[in-house]
Short mmCIF file of N, CA and C in Angstrom, two decimals:
data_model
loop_
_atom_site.label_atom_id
_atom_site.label_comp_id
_atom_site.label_asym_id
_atom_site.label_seq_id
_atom_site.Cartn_x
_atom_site.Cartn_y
_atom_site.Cartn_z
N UNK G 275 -28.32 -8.38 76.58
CA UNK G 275 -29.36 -8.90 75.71
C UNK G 275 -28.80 -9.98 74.78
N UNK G 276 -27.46 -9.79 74.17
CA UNK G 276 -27.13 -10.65 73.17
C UNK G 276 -27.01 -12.09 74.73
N UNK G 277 -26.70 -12.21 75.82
CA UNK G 277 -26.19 -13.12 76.25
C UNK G 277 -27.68 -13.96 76.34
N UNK G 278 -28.71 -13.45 76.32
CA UNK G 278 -29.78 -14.40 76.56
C UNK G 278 -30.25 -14.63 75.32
N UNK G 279 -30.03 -13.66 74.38
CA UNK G 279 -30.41 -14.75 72.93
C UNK G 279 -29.25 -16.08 72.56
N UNK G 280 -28.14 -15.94 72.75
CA UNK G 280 -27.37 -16.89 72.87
C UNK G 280 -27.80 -18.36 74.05
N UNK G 281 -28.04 -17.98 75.34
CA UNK G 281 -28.76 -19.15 75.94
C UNK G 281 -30.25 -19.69 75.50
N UNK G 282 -31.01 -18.47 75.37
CA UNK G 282 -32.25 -19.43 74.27
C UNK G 282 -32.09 -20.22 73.53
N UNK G 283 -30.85 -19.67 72.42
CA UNK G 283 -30.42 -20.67 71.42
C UNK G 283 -29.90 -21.98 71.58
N UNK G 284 -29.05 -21.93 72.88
CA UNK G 284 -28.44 -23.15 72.80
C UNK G 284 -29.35 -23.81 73.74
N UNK G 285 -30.36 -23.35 74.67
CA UNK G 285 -31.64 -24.40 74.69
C UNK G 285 -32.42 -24.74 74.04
N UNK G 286 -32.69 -24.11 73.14
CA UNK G 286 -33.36 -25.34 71.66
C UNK G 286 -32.71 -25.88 71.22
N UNK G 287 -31.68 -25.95 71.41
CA UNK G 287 -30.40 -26.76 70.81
C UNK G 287 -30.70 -27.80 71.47
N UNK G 288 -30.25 -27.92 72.63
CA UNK G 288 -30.24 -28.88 73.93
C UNK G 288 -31.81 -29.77 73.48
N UNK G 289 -32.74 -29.04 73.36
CA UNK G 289 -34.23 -29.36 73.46
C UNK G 289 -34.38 -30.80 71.99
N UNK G 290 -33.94 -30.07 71.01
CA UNK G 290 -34.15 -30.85 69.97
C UNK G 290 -32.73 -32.40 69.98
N UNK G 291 -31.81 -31.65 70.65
CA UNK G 291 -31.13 -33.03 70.41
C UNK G 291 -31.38 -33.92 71.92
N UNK G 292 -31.95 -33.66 72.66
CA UNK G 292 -32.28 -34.81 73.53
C UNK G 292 -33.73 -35.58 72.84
N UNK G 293 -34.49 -34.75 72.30
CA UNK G 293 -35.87 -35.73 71.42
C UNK G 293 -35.11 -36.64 70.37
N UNK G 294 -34.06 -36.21 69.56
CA UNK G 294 -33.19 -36.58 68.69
C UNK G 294 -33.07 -38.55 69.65
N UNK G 295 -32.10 -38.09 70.33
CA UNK G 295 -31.78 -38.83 71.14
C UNK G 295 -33.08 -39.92 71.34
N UNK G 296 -33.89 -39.72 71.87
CA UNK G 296 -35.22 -40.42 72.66
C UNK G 296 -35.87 -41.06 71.52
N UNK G 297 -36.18 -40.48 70.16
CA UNK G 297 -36.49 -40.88 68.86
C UNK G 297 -35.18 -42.01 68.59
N UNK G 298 -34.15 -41.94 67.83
CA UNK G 298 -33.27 -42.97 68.31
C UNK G 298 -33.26 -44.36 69.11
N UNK G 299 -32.98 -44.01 70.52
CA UNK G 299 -33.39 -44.92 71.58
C UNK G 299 -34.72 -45.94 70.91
N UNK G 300 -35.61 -45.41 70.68
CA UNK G 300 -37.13 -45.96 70.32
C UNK G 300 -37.24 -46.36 68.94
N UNK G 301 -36.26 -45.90 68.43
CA UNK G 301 -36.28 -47.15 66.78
C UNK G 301 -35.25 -48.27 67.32
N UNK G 302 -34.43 -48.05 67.76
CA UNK G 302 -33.26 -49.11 67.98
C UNK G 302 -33.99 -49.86 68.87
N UNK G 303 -34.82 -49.62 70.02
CA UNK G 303 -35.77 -50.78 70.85
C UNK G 303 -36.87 -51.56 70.00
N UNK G 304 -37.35 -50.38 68.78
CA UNK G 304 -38.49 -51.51 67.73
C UNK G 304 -38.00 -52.27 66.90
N UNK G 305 -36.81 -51.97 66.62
CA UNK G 305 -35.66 -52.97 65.62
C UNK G 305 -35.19 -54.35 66.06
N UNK G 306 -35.08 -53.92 67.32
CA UNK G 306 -34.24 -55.42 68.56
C UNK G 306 -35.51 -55.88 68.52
N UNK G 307 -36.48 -55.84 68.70
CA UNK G 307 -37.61 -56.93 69.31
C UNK G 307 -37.59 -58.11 68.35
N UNK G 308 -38.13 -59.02 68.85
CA UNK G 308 -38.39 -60.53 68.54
C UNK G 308 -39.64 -60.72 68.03
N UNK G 309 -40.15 -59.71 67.76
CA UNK G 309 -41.56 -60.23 67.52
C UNK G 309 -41.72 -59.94 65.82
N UNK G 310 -42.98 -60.88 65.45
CA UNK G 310 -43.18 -61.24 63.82
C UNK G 310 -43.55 -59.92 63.05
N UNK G 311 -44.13 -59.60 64.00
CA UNK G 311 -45.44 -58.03 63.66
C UNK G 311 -44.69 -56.98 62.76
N UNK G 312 -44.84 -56.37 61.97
CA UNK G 312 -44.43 -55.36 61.49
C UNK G 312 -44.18 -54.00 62.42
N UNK G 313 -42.97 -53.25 62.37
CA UNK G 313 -42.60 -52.55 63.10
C UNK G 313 -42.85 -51.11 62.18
N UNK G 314 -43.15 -50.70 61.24
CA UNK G 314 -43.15 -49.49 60.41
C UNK G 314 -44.33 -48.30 61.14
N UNK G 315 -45.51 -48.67 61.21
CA UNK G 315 -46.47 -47.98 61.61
C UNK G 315 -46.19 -47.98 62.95
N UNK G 316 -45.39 -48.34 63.95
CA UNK G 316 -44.73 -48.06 65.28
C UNK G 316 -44.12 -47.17 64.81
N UNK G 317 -43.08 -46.49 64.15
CA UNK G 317 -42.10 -45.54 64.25
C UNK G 317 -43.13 -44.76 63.16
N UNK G 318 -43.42 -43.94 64.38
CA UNK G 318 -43.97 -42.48 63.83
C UNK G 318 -43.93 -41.40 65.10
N UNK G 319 -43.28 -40.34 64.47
CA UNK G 319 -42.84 -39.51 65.33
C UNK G 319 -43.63 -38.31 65.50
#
């Protein structure tokens, strides 16, 4: 029993730092752009 509360755990682990990740990725792509437009109301998560 303790071994599958331990793998639950470290799949929410896994779970939140790949969104981590993907959130990241997607400010650093609205930051690089070239365009005039305001980027603030884009980054909402």
């Amino acid at each position: 029993m303790n071994e599958m509360a331990l793998f639950i755990n470290k799949t929410a682990i896994n779970e939140e730092t790949t969104r981590l990740k993907s959130h990241l990725q997607q400010c650093s792509d609205l930051l690089s752009e070239d365009e005039q437009e305001p980027v603030g109301r884009r980054i909402d998560f």
